[in-house]
Amino acid sequence: MTSTEINPTEHNPTAAGSGRNATAAFAAKERASGPVDHARVSAIATDAIAALHEVVRRHQVTYAEYDALKAWLISVGETGEWPLFLDVWVEHVVEEVANADRKGAVGTIEGPYYIPGAPEFASEATLPMREDEKGTPLLFQGTVTDLDGKPVDGALVELWHADDDGYYSQFAPGIPEWNLRGQIRVGADGHFAFHTIQPAPYQIPTDGSCGKLIAAAGWHPWRPAHLHLKVSAPGKQLVTTQLYFDGGEWVDNDVAQAVKPELILRPTPAASGEGNEVTYDFALDPA
Ligand code: MBD
Ligand code: FE
């Protein structure tokens, strides 16, 4: 290891480390597959390539810039950062198209750090966390209903989020496997309650390919602090979403453009006297 390389610890995970894990998580994901629709592949690929041609002409892209692009694209794969790149700069439009007709709970992007199969609890849970987990305690609760407001018995609420340093378990070294990840199977009243801590804003790793692009363009690498959720039930549309904190840093300037006004939490001091609490309900569209 040279002196310029980062020693991966809990406090400075590497882009390549989290990228490798995100690429592996994506490879393991159950993905819809079907027969190839050749007409659609041709139409989309033709337009995507033509869009690139248009950019080259509009900006009179040089050979030096073309070679820089080639080198950068190669490096994105080498550092495993395709999931990060795509989810930060592309996914929000795919989500917008996919959920345009939804009437219930508002969705947003999933991002690269979801892992299925987190520890499951009934109704009320304390998320798995370290004995000395840093951060302001948060009681996050709500009810899952259908579009008529009727509780959905047996709905599943999955919650995952970063810690007080902005790091996700399984994507940064030194954090227990299921830290700050869990799921609640609600009962007949549709109610869930998670005891957790408030996450910190997330910074795109500065030592990888995405960080290189951000630095070269003079952008910022931040996402506002957020909770990730998937809420699902038989016969209902699964909603994948995120919730943000009113007044939090970067809420108005998310690098991933995934904030929506319906997704802002306004926590208040908890009745228990410990930290904050907030209620957020999910209405599920029929499948
Ligand atoms: C994240 O935590 C995230 O939620 C997204 C969408 C992209 C990168 C990191
Ligand atoms: Fe995230």
PDB file of C-alpha atoms and ligand atoms in Angstrom:
ATOM      1  CA  MET A   1       0.000   0.000   0.000  1.00  0.00           C
ATOM      2  CA  THR A   2       1.426   3.384  -0.965  1.00  0.00           C
ATOM      3  CA  SER A   3       1.132   6.400   1.306  1.00  0.00           C
ATOM      4  CA  THR A   4      -1.525   7.951  -0.935  1.00  0.00           C
ATOM      5  CA  GLU A   5      -3.876   4.974  -0.662  1.00  0.00           C
ATOM      6  CA  ILE A   6      -6.649   5.122   1.861  1.00  0.00           C
ATOM      7  CA  ASN A   7      -6.571   2.578   4.644  1.00  0.00           C
ATOM      8  CA  PRO A   8     -10.175   1.396   4.679  1.00  0.00           C
ATOM      9  CA  THR A   9     -11.573   1.813   8.160  1.00  0.00           C
ATOM     10  CA  GLU A  10     -15.030   2.578   9.411  1.00  0.00           C
ATOM     11  CA  HIS A  11     -14.234   6.244   8.986  1.00  0.00           C
ATOM     12  CA  ASN A  12     -12.843   6.170   5.489  1.00  0.00           C
ATOM     13  CA  PRO A  13     -14.349   3.381   3.409  1.00  0.00           C
ATOM     14  CA  THR A  14     -13.101   3.335  -0.177  1.00  0.00           C
ATOM     15  CA  ALA A  15     -15.181   3.966  -3.270  1.00  0.00           C
ATOM     16  CA  ALA A  16     -13.914   0.676  -4.693  1.00  0.00           C
ATOM     17  CA  GLY A  17     -14.948  -1.163  -1.513  1.00  0.00           C
ATOM     18  CA  SER A  18     -18.510   0.124  -1.437  1.00  0.00           C
ATOM     19  CA  GLY A  19     -18.679  -0.088  -5.241  1.00  0.00           C
ATOM     20  CA  ARG A  20     -17.673  -3.751  -5.243  1.00  0.00           C
ATOM     21  CA  ASN A  21     -20.387  -4.537  -2.688  1.00  0.00           C
ATOM     22  CA  ALA A  22     -23.020  -2.504  -4.556  1.00  0.00           C
ATOM     23  CA  THR A  23     -22.177  -4.305  -7.796  1.00  0.00           C
ATOM     24  CA  ALA A  24     -22.458  -7.674  -6.016  1.00  0.00           C
ATOM     25  CA  ALA A  25     -25.791  -6.654  -4.430  1.00  0.00           C
ATOM     26  CA  PHE A  26     -27.127  -5.712  -7.849  1.00  0.00           C
ATOM     27  CA  ALA A  27     -25.939  -8.984  -9.395  1.00  0.00           C
ATOM     28  CA  ALA A  28     -27.833 -10.877  -6.659  1.00  0.00           C
ATOM     29  CA  LYS A  29     -31.035  -8.875  -7.162  1.00  0.00           C
ATOM     30  CA  GLU A  30     -34.105 -10.608  -8.567  1.00  0.00           C
ATOM     31  CA  ARG A  31     -34.742  -8.840 -11.831  1.00  0.00           C
ATOM     32  CA  ALA A  32     -37.670  -9.045 -14.216  1.00  0.00           C
ATOM     33  CA  SER A  33     -36.721 -10.807 -17.420  1.00  0.00           C
ATOM     34  CA  GLY A  34     -38.715 -11.721 -20.471  1.00  0.00           C
ATOM     35  CA  PRO A  35     -38.363 -12.144 -24.204  1.00  0.00           C
ATOM     36  CA  VAL A  36     -36.307  -9.402 -25.883  1.00  0.00           C
ATOM     37  CA  ASP A  37     -38.527  -6.775 -27.530  1.00  0.00           C
ATOM     38  CA  HIS A  38     -36.238  -6.085 -30.496  1.00  0.00           C
ATOM     39  CA  ALA A  39     -38.237  -3.111 -31.757  1.00  0.00           C
ATOM     40  CA  ARG A  40     -38.085  -1.441 -28.366  1.00  0.00           C
ATOM     41  CA  VAL A  41     -34.377  -2.170 -27.857  1.00  0.00           C
ATOM     42  CA  SER A  42     -33.660  -0.708 -31.284  1.00  0.00           C
ATOM     43  CA  ALA A  43     -35.780   2.410 -30.694  1.00  0.00           C
ATOM     44  CA  ILE A  44     -34.290   3.146 -27.261  1.00  0.00           C
ATOM     45  CA  ALA A  45     -30.684   2.342 -28.204  1.00  0.00           C
ATOM     46  CA  THR A  46     -30.934   4.356 -31.437  1.00  0.00           C
ATOM     47  CA  ASP A  47     -32.254   7.415 -29.570  1.00  0.00           C
ATOM     48  CA  ALA A  48     -29.733   7.080 -26.728  1.00  0.00           C
ATOM     49  CA  ILE A  49     -26.823   6.927 -29.198  1.00  0.00           C
ATOM     50  CA  ALA A  50     -28.276   9.827 -31.206  1.00  0.00           C
ATOM     51  CA  ALA A  51     -28.553  11.883 -27.985  1.00  0.00           C
ATOM     52  CA  LEU A  52     -24.822  11.345 -27.444  1.00  0.00           C
ATOM     53  CA  HIS A  53     -24.061  12.393 -31.042  1.00  0.00           C
ATOM     54  CA  GLU A  54     -26.050  15.577 -30.460  1.00  0.00           C
ATOM     55  CA  VAL A  55     -23.977  16.394 -27.352  1.00  0.00           C
ATOM     56  CA  VAL A  56     -20.719  15.867 -29.288  1.00  0.00           C
ATOM     57  CA  ARG A  57     -21.867  18.300 -31.998  1.00  0.00           C
ATOM     58  CA  ARG A  58     -23.372  20.869 -29.625  1.00  0.00           C
ATOM     59  CA  HIS A  59     -20.194  21.064 -27.526  1.00  0.00           C
ATOM     60  CA  GLN A  60     -17.712  20.380 -30.354  1.00  0.00           C
ATOM     61  CA  VAL A  61     -16.193  17.592 -28.240  1.00  0.00           C
ATOM     62  CA  THR A  62     -12.463  17.101 -28.957  1.00  0.00           C
ATOM     63  CA  TYR A  63     -10.449  13.870 -29.259  1.00  0.00           C
ATOM     64  CA  ALA A  64      -8.802  14.672 -25.895  1.00  0.00           C
ATOM     65  CA  GLU A  65     -12.246  14.899 -24.295  1.00  0.00           C
ATOM     66  CA  TYR A  66     -13.415  11.732 -26.071  1.00  0.00           C
ATOM     67  CA  ASP A  67     -10.385   9.843 -24.704  1.00  0.00           C
ATOM     68  CA  ALA A  68     -10.996  11.263 -21.209  1.00  0.00           C
ATOM     69  CA  LEU A  69     -14.575   9.980 -21.434  1.00  0.00           C
ATOM     70  CA  LYS A  70     -13.366   6.527 -22.549  1.00  0.00           C
ATOM     71  CA  ALA A  71     -10.878   6.328 -19.676  1.00  0.00           C
ATOM     72  CA  TRP A  72     -13.518   7.459 -17.203  1.00  0.00           C
ATOM     73  CA  LEU A  73     -16.146   4.961 -18.396  1.00  0.00           C
ATOM     74  CA  ILE A  74     -13.591   2.161 -18.094  1.00  0.00           C
ATOM     75  CA  SER A  75     -12.731   3.289 -14.540  1.00  0.00           C
ATOM     76  CA  VAL A  76     -16.389   3.349 -13.447  1.00  0.00           C
ATOM     77  CA  GLY A  77     -16.573  -0.385 -14.115  1.00  0.00           C
ATOM     78  CA  GLU A  78     -13.202  -1.081 -12.524  1.00  0.00           C
ATOM     79  CA  THR A  79     -14.241   0.612  -9.259  1.00  0.00           C
ATOM     80  CA  GLY A  80     -17.665  -1.066  -9.324  1.00  0.00           C
ATOM     81  CA  GLU A  81     -19.388   2.306  -9.400  1.00  0.00           C
ATOM     82  CA  TRP A  82     -21.980   1.689 -12.116  1.00  0.00           C
ATOM     83  CA  PRO A  83     -24.759   1.145  -9.526  1.00  0.00           C
ATOM     84  CA  LEU A  84     -23.774   4.382  -7.769  1.00  0.00           C
ATOM     85  CA  PHE A  85     -23.464   6.404 -10.983  1.00  0.00           C
ATOM     86  CA  LEU A  86     -26.764   5.189 -12.442  1.00  0.00           C
ATOM     87  CA  ASP A  87     -28.755   5.516  -9.224  1.00  0.00           C
ATOM     88  CA  VAL A  88     -27.437   9.031  -8.550  1.00  0.00           C
ATOM     89  CA  TRP A  89     -27.780  10.523 -12.036  1.00  0.00           C
ATOM     90  CA  VAL A  90     -30.353   8.437 -13.908  1.00  0.00           C
ATOM     91  CA  GLU A  91     -32.704   6.524 -11.595  1.00  0.00           C
ATOM     92  CA  HIS A  92     -34.866   9.496 -10.581  1.00  0.00           C
ATOM     93  CA  VAL A  93     -36.242   9.824 -14.110  1.00  0.00           C
ATOM     94  CA  VAL A  94     -36.924   6.081 -14.380  1.00  0.00           C
ATOM     95  CA  GLU A  95     -38.809   6.308 -11.074  1.00  0.00           C
ATOM     96  CA  GLU A  96     -40.760   9.334 -12.320  1.00  0.00           C
ATOM     97  CA  VAL A  97     -41.867   7.402 -15.416  1.00  0.00           C
ATOM     98  CA  ALA A  98     -42.603   4.159 -13.537  1.00  0.00           C
ATOM     99  CA  ASN A  99     -44.801   5.743 -10.861  1.00  0.00           C
ATOM    100  CA  ALA A 100     -46.482   8.560 -12.787  1.00  0.00           C
ATOM    101  CA  ASP A 101     -49.983   7.087 -12.294  1.00  0.00           C
ATOM    102  CA  ARG A 102     -49.684   6.192  -8.620  1.00  0.00           C
ATOM    103  CA  LYS A 103     -52.320   7.685  -6.305  1.00  0.00           C
ATOM    104  CA  GLY A 104     -51.080   6.622  -2.877  1.00  0.00           C
ATOM    105  CA  ALA A 105     -47.738   6.993  -1.103  1.00  0.00           C
ATOM    106  CA  VAL A 106     -45.152   8.917  -3.121  1.00  0.00           C
ATOM    107  CA  GLY A 107     -42.061   7.000  -4.199  1.00  0.00           C
ATOM    108  CA  THR A 108     -38.508   7.948  -5.048  1.00  0.00           C
ATOM    109  CA  ILE A 109     -35.278   6.172  -5.988  1.00  0.00           C
ATOM    110  CA  GLU A 110     -34.014   2.991  -4.313  1.00  0.00           C
ATOM    111  CA  GLY A 111     -30.306   3.746  -4.613  1.00  0.00           C
ATOM    112  CA  PRO A 112     -27.500   1.165  -4.513  1.00  0.00           C
ATOM    113  CA  TYR A 113     -27.563   0.146  -0.832  1.00  0.00           C
ATOM    114  CA  TYR A 114     -30.725  -1.958  -0.346  1.00  0.00           C
ATOM    115  CA  ILE A 115     -30.241  -5.533   0.880  1.00  0.00           C
ATOM    116  CA  PRO A 116     -33.274  -7.836   1.128  1.00  0.00           C
ATOM    117  CA  GLY A 117     -33.782 -10.104   4.106  1.00  0.00           C
ATOM    118  CA  ALA A 118     -33.050  -7.791   7.037  1.00  0.00           C
ATOM    119  CA  PRO A 119     -34.107  -8.933  10.544  1.00  0.00           C
ATOM    120  CA  GLU A 120     -37.919  -9.018  10.809  1.00  0.00           C
ATOM    121  CA  PHE A 121     -40.020  -7.759  13.710  1.00  0.00           C
ATOM    122  CA  ALA A 122     -43.714  -7.392  14.581  1.00  0.00           C
ATOM    123  CA  SER A 123     -45.374  -3.965  14.991  1.00  0.00           C
ATOM    124  CA  GLU A 124     -42.672  -2.279  17.087  1.00  0.00           C
ATOM    125  CA  ALA A 125     -38.915  -2.663  16.727  1.00  0.00           C
ATOM    126  CA  THR A 126     -35.580  -1.216  17.641  1.00  0.00           C
ATOM    127  CA  LEU A 127     -33.402  -1.425  14.542  1.00  0.00           C
ATOM    128  CA  PRO A 128     -30.249  -3.497  15.024  1.00  0.00           C
ATOM    129  CA  MET A 129     -27.583  -1.033  16.142  1.00  0.00           C
ATOM    130  CA  ARG A 130     -24.283  -0.899  18.009  1.00  0.00           C
ATOM    131  CA  GLU A 131     -24.247  -0.507  21.773  1.00  0.00           C
ATOM    132  CA  ASP A 132     -22.694   2.941  21.390  1.00  0.00           C
ATOM    133  CA  GLU A 133     -24.505   3.908  18.167  1.00  0.00           C
ATOM    134  CA  LYS A 134     -24.027   7.637  17.658  1.00  0.00           C
ATOM    135  CA  GLY A 135     -26.878   9.925  16.644  1.00  0.00           C
ATOM    136  CA  THR A 136     -30.103  11.511  17.827  1.00  0.00           C
ATOM    137  CA  PRO A 137     -32.696   8.851  18.760  1.00  0.00           C
ATOM    138  CA  LEU A 138     -35.683   8.788  16.418  1.00  0.00           C
ATOM    139  CA  LEU A 139     -39.062   7.114  16.847  1.00  0.00           C
ATOM    140  CA  PHE A 140     -40.438   6.669  13.320  1.00  0.00           C
ATOM    141  CA  GLN A 141     -43.985   5.351  13.192  1.00  0.00           C
ATOM    142  CA  GLY A 142     -47.080   5.235  11.045  1.00  0.00           C
ATOM    143  CA  THR A 143     -49.853   3.156   9.548  1.00  0.00           C
ATOM    144  CA  VAL A 144     -50.091   1.260   6.257  1.00  0.00           C
ATOM    145  CA  THR A 145     -53.507   1.569   4.636  1.00  0.00           C
ATOM    146  CA  ASP A 146     -55.179   1.077   1.273  1.00  0.00           C
ATOM    147  CA  LEU A 147     -56.325   4.083  -0.781  1.00  0.00           C
ATOM    148  CA  ASP A 148     -59.554   4.231   1.268  1.00  0.00           C
ATOM    149  CA  GLY A 149     -57.644   4.506   4.539  1.00  0.00           C
ATOM    150  CA  LYS A 150     -58.326   0.927   5.650  1.00  0.00           C
ATOM    151  CA  PRO A 151     -55.349  -0.665   7.484  1.00  0.00           C
ATOM    152  CA  VAL A 152     -53.534  -3.338   5.460  1.00  0.00           C
ATOM    153  CA  ASP A 153     -53.075  -6.359   7.730  1.00  0.00           C
ATOM    154  CA  GLY A 154     -49.750  -8.084   7.072  1.00  0.00           C
ATOM    155  CA  ALA A 155     -48.075  -5.261   5.153  1.00  0.00           C
ATOM    156  CA  LEU A 156     -44.278  -5.289   5.284  1.00  0.00           C
ATOM    157  CA  VAL A 157     -42.326  -2.107   6.070  1.00  0.00           C
ATOM    158  CA  GLU A 158     -38.604  -2.357   5.282  1.00  0.00           C
ATOM    159  CA  LEU A 159     -36.315   0.382   6.615  1.00  0.00           C
ATOM    160  CA  TRP A 160     -32.602   0.937   5.958  1.00  0.00           C
ATOM    161  CA  HIS A 161     -30.448   4.006   6.426  1.00  0.00           C
ATOM    162  CA  ALA A 162     -26.968   5.398   6.990  1.00  0.00           C
ATOM    163  CA  ASP A 163     -25.431   5.906  10.423  1.00  0.00           C
ATOM    164  CA  ASP A 164     -24.400   9.170  12.077  1.00  0.00           C
ATOM    165  CA  ASP A 165     -21.263   9.221   9.877  1.00  0.00           C
ATOM    166  CA  GLY A 166     -23.286   8.736   6.671  1.00  0.00           C
ATOM    167  CA  TYR A 167     -22.192   5.112   6.166  1.00  0.00           C
ATOM    168  CA  TYR A 168     -24.338   2.055   5.346  1.00  0.00           C
ATOM    169  CA  SER A 169     -23.797  -1.393   6.847  1.00  0.00           C
ATOM    170  CA  GLN A 170     -22.510  -3.920   4.249  1.00  0.00           C
ATOM    171  CA  PHE A 171     -21.088  -1.039   2.174  1.00  0.00           C
ATOM    172  CA  ALA A 172     -18.464   0.309   4.575  1.00  0.00           C
ATOM    173  CA  PRO A 173     -16.015  -1.734   6.648  1.00  0.00           C
ATOM    174  CA  GLY A 174     -16.354  -2.276  10.387  1.00  0.00           C
ATOM    175  CA  ILE A 175     -20.139  -1.995  10.712  1.00  0.00           C
ATOM    176  CA  PRO A 176     -22.200  -5.023  11.907  1.00  0.00           C
ATOM    177  CA  GLU A 177     -23.985  -6.789   9.020  1.00  0.00           C
ATOM    178  CA  TRP A 178     -27.558  -5.643   9.626  1.00  0.00           C
ATOM    179  CA  ASN A 179     -26.830  -2.379  11.433  1.00  0.00           C
ATOM    180  CA  LEU A 180     -29.693   0.109  10.950  1.00  0.00           C
ATOM    181  CA  ARG A 181     -31.605  -2.318   8.725  1.00  0.00           C
ATOM    182  CA  GLY A 182     -34.856  -4.030   9.651  1.00  0.00           C
ATOM    183  CA  GLN A 183     -38.399  -4.824   8.611  1.00  0.00           C
ATOM    184  CA  ILE A 184     -41.739  -4.838  10.419  1.00  0.00           C
ATOM    185  CA  ARG A 185     -44.698  -7.056   9.510  1.00  0.00           C
ATOM    186  CA  VAL A 186     -47.686  -5.004  10.671  1.00  0.00           C
ATOM    187  CA  GLY A 187     -50.752  -6.457  12.350  1.00  0.00           C
ATOM    188  CA  ALA A 188     -54.454  -5.844  11.755  1.00  0.00           C
ATOM    189  CA  ASP A 189     -54.187  -2.177  12.781  1.00  0.00           C
ATOM    190  CA  GLY A 190     -51.552  -1.558  10.081  1.00  0.00           C
ATOM    191  CA  HIS A 191     -49.321   0.215  12.596  1.00  0.00           C
ATOM    192  CA  PHE A 192     -45.523   0.133  12.730  1.00  0.00           C
ATOM    193  CA  ALA A 193     -43.008   1.820  15.026  1.00  0.00           C
ATOM    194  CA  PHE A 194     -39.216   1.822  14.534  1.00  0.00           C
ATOM    195  CA  HIS A 195     -36.813   3.034  17.185  1.00  0.00           C
ATOM    196  CA  THR A 196     -33.627   4.141  15.453  1.00  0.00           C
ATOM    197  CA  ILE A 197     -31.269   7.111  15.163  1.00  0.00           C
ATOM    198  CA  GLN A 198     -31.327   9.973  12.682  1.00  0.00           C
ATOM    199  CA  PRO A 199     -28.909   9.378   9.800  1.00  0.00           C
ATOM    200  CA  ALA A 200     -26.337  11.911   8.609  1.00  0.00           C
ATOM    201  CA  PRO A 201     -26.157  13.274   5.050  1.00  0.00           C
ATOM    202  CA  TYR A 202     -24.508  10.915   2.537  1.00  0.00           C
ATOM    203  CA  GLN A 203     -21.397  11.926   0.630  1.00  0.00           C
ATOM    204  CA  ILE A 204     -20.566  10.256  -2.695  1.00  0.00           C
ATOM    205  CA  PRO A 205     -17.071   8.771  -2.166  1.00  0.00           C
ATOM    206  CA  THR A 206     -14.523  11.345  -3.318  1.00  0.00           C
ATOM    207  CA  ASP A 207     -11.814   8.769  -4.131  1.00  0.00           C
ATOM    208  CA  GLY A 208     -13.669   6.942  -6.912  1.00  0.00           C
ATOM    209  CA  SER A 209     -14.875   7.544 -10.454  1.00  0.00           C
ATOM    210  CA  CYS A 210     -18.087   9.331  -9.453  1.00  0.00           C
ATOM    211  CA  GLY A 211     -16.044  11.544  -7.127  1.00  0.00           C
ATOM    212  CA  LYS A 212     -13.657  12.285  -9.987  1.00  0.00           C
ATOM    213  CA  LEU A 213     -16.520  13.424 -12.201  1.00  0.00           C
ATOM    214  CA  ILE A 214     -17.931  15.592  -9.412  1.00  0.00           C
ATOM    215  CA  ALA A 215     -14.538  17.202  -8.746  1.00  0.00           C
ATOM    216  CA  ALA A 216     -13.808  17.727 -12.447  1.00  0.00           C
ATOM    217  CA  ALA A 217     -17.218  19.371 -12.961  1.00  0.00           C
ATOM    218  CA  GLY A 218     -17.052  21.409  -9.759  1.00  0.00           C
ATOM    219  CA  TRP A 219     -20.288  19.916  -8.397  1.00  0.00           C
ATOM    220  CA  HIS A 220     -20.965  18.912  -4.779  1.00  0.00           C
ATOM    221  CA  PRO A 221     -21.105  15.246  -3.660  1.00  0.00           C
ATOM    222  CA  TRP A 222     -23.940  15.366  -1.100  1.00  0.00           C
ATOM    223  CA  ARG A 223     -27.325  13.774  -0.550  1.00  0.00           C
ATOM    224  CA  PRO A 224     -29.477  15.047   2.328  1.00  0.00           C
ATOM    225  CA  ALA A 225     -29.945  12.761   5.355  1.00  0.00           C
ATOM    226  CA  HIS A 226     -32.638  10.209   4.500  1.00  0.00           C
ATOM    227  CA  LEU A 227     -34.490   7.078   5.556  1.00  0.00           C
ATOM    228  CA  HIS A 228     -34.992   4.416   2.855  1.00  0.00           C
ATOM    229  CA  LEU A 229     -38.239   2.426   2.818  1.00  0.00           C
ATOM    230  CA  LYS A 230     -39.997  -0.309   0.919  1.00  0.00           C
ATOM    231  CA  VAL A 231     -43.644  -0.870   1.840  1.00  0.00           C
ATOM    232  CA  SER A 232     -45.455  -3.852   0.339  1.00  0.00           C
ATOM    233  CA  ALA A 233     -48.430  -6.161   0.777  1.00  0.00           C
ATOM    234  CA  PRO A 234     -50.144  -8.896  -1.227  1.00  0.00           C
ATOM    235  CA  GLY A 235     -52.460  -7.361  -3.839  1.00  0.00           C
ATOM    236  CA  LYS A 236     -50.841  -3.925  -3.492  1.00  0.00           C
ATOM    237  CA  GLN A 237     -48.170  -2.060  -5.423  1.00  0.00           C
ATOM    238  CA  LEU A 238     -44.827  -2.038  -3.643  1.00  0.00           C
ATOM    239  CA  VAL A 239     -43.642   1.495  -2.939  1.00  0.00           C
ATOM    240  CA  THR A 240     -39.922   2.252  -2.704  1.00  0.00           C
ATOM    241  CA  THR A 241     -39.255   5.654  -1.195  1.00  0.00           C
ATOM    242  CA  GLN A 242     -37.080   7.873   0.985  1.00  0.00           C
ATOM    243  CA  LEU A 243     -37.928  10.395   3.681  1.00  0.00           C
ATOM    244  CA  TYR A 244     -35.925  13.527   4.414  1.00  0.00           C
ATOM    245  CA  PHE A 245     -35.689  15.951   7.351  1.00  0.00           C
ATOM    246  CA  ASP A 246     -37.184  19.423   7.146  1.00  0.00           C
ATOM    247  CA  GLY A 247     -34.489  22.097   7.078  1.00  0.00           C
ATOM    248  CA  GLY A 248     -31.702  19.514   6.726  1.00  0.00           C
ATOM    249  CA  GLU A 249     -28.551  20.260   4.770  1.00  0.00           C
ATOM    250  CA  TRP A 250     -28.808  19.441   1.037  1.00  0.00           C
ATOM    251  CA  VAL A 251     -32.602  18.883   1.123  1.00  0.00           C
ATOM    252  CA  ASP A 252     -32.899  21.653  -1.468  1.00  0.00           C
ATOM    253  CA  ASN A 253     -29.870  20.511  -3.468  1.00  0.00           C
ATOM    254  CA  ASP A 254     -29.694  16.686  -3.582  1.00  0.00           C
ATOM    255  CA  VAL A 255     -27.019  15.428  -6.000  1.00  0.00           C
ATOM    256  CA  ALA A 256     -29.396  12.535  -6.850  1.00  0.00           C
ATOM    257  CA  GLN A 257     -32.447  14.816  -7.389  1.00  0.00           C
ATOM    258  CA  ALA A 258     -34.632  12.429  -5.388  1.00  0.00           C
ATOM    259  CA  VAL A 259     -36.309  14.853  -2.949  1.00  0.00           C
ATOM    260  CA  LYS A 260     -40.043  15.565  -3.339  1.00  0.00           C
ATOM    261  CA  PRO A 261     -42.141  17.877  -1.144  1.00  0.00           C
ATOM    262  CA  GLU A 262     -44.326  14.952   0.030  1.00  0.00           C
ATOM    263  CA  LEU A 263     -41.242  13.204   1.435  1.00  0.00           C
ATOM    264  CA  ILE A 264     -40.167  15.763   4.034  1.00  0.00           C
ATOM    265  CA  LEU A 265     -40.486  14.730   7.693  1.00  0.00           C
ATOM    266  CA  ARG A 266     -41.032  17.277  10.461  1.00  0.00           C
ATOM    267  CA  PRO A 267     -39.997  15.461  13.648  1.00  0.00           C
ATOM    268  CA  THR A 268     -40.824  16.883  17.069  1.00  0.00           C
ATOM    269  CA  PRO A 269     -39.191  16.220  20.460  1.00  0.00           C
ATOM    270  CA  ALA A 270     -40.198  12.720  21.560  1.00  0.00           C
ATOM    271  CA  ALA A 271     -42.772  12.265  24.334  1.00  0.00           C
ATOM    272  CA  SER A 272     -40.256   9.890  25.954  1.00  0.00           C
ATOM    273  CA  GLY A 273     -37.849  12.830  26.321  1.00  0.00           C
ATOM    274  CA  GLU A 274     -35.262  10.947  24.221  1.00  0.00           C
ATOM    275  CA  GLY A 275     -34.578  12.449  20.810  1.00  0.00           C
ATOM    276  CA  ASN A 276     -37.331  13.018  18.251  1.00  0.00           C
ATOM    277  CA  GLU A 277     -40.437  11.319  16.949  1.00  0.00           C
ATOM    278  CA  VAL A 278     -42.384  11.532  13.734  1.00  0.00           C
ATOM    279  CA  THR A 279     -45.414   9.869  12.166  1.00  0.00           C
ATOM    280  CA  TYR A 280     -45.659   9.084   8.446  1.00  0.00           C
ATOM    281  CA  ASP A 281     -48.440   6.986   6.907  1.00  0.00           C
ATOM    282  CA  PHE A 282     -48.354   4.958   3.679  1.00  0.00           C
ATOM    283  CA  ALA A 283     -51.398   4.420   1.454  1.00  0.00           C
ATOM    284  CA  LEU A 284     -50.800   1.559  -0.992  1.00  0.00           C
ATOM    285  CA  ASP A 285     -52.234   1.518  -4.517  1.00  0.00           C
ATOM    286  CA  PRO A 286     -53.901  -1.725  -5.645  1.00  0.00           C
ATOM    287  CA  ALA A 287     -51.618  -3.942  -7.730  1.00  0.00           C
TER     288      ALA A 287
HETATM  289  C1  MBD B   1     -27.363   6.715  -1.387  1.00  0.00           C
HETATM  290  O1  MBD B   1     -27.433   6.575  -0.044  1.00  0.00           O
HETATM  291  C2  MBD B   1     -28.512   6.811  -2.047  1.00  0.00           C
HETATM  292  O2  MBD B   1     -29.633   6.744  -1.343  1.00  0.00           O
HETATM  293  C3  MBD B   1     -28.514   6.977  -3.427  1.00  0.00           C
HETATM  294  C4  MBD B   1     -29.783   7.093  -4.150  1.00  0.00           C
HETATM  295  C5  MBD B   1     -27.340   7.035  -4.115  1.00  0.00           C
HETATM  296  C6  MBD B   1     -26.167   6.937  -3.447  1.00  0.00           C
HETATM  297  C7  MBD B   1     -26.183   6.776  -2.073  1.00  0.00           C
HETATM  298 FE    FE B   2     -29.233   6.292   0.686  1.00  0.00          FE
END
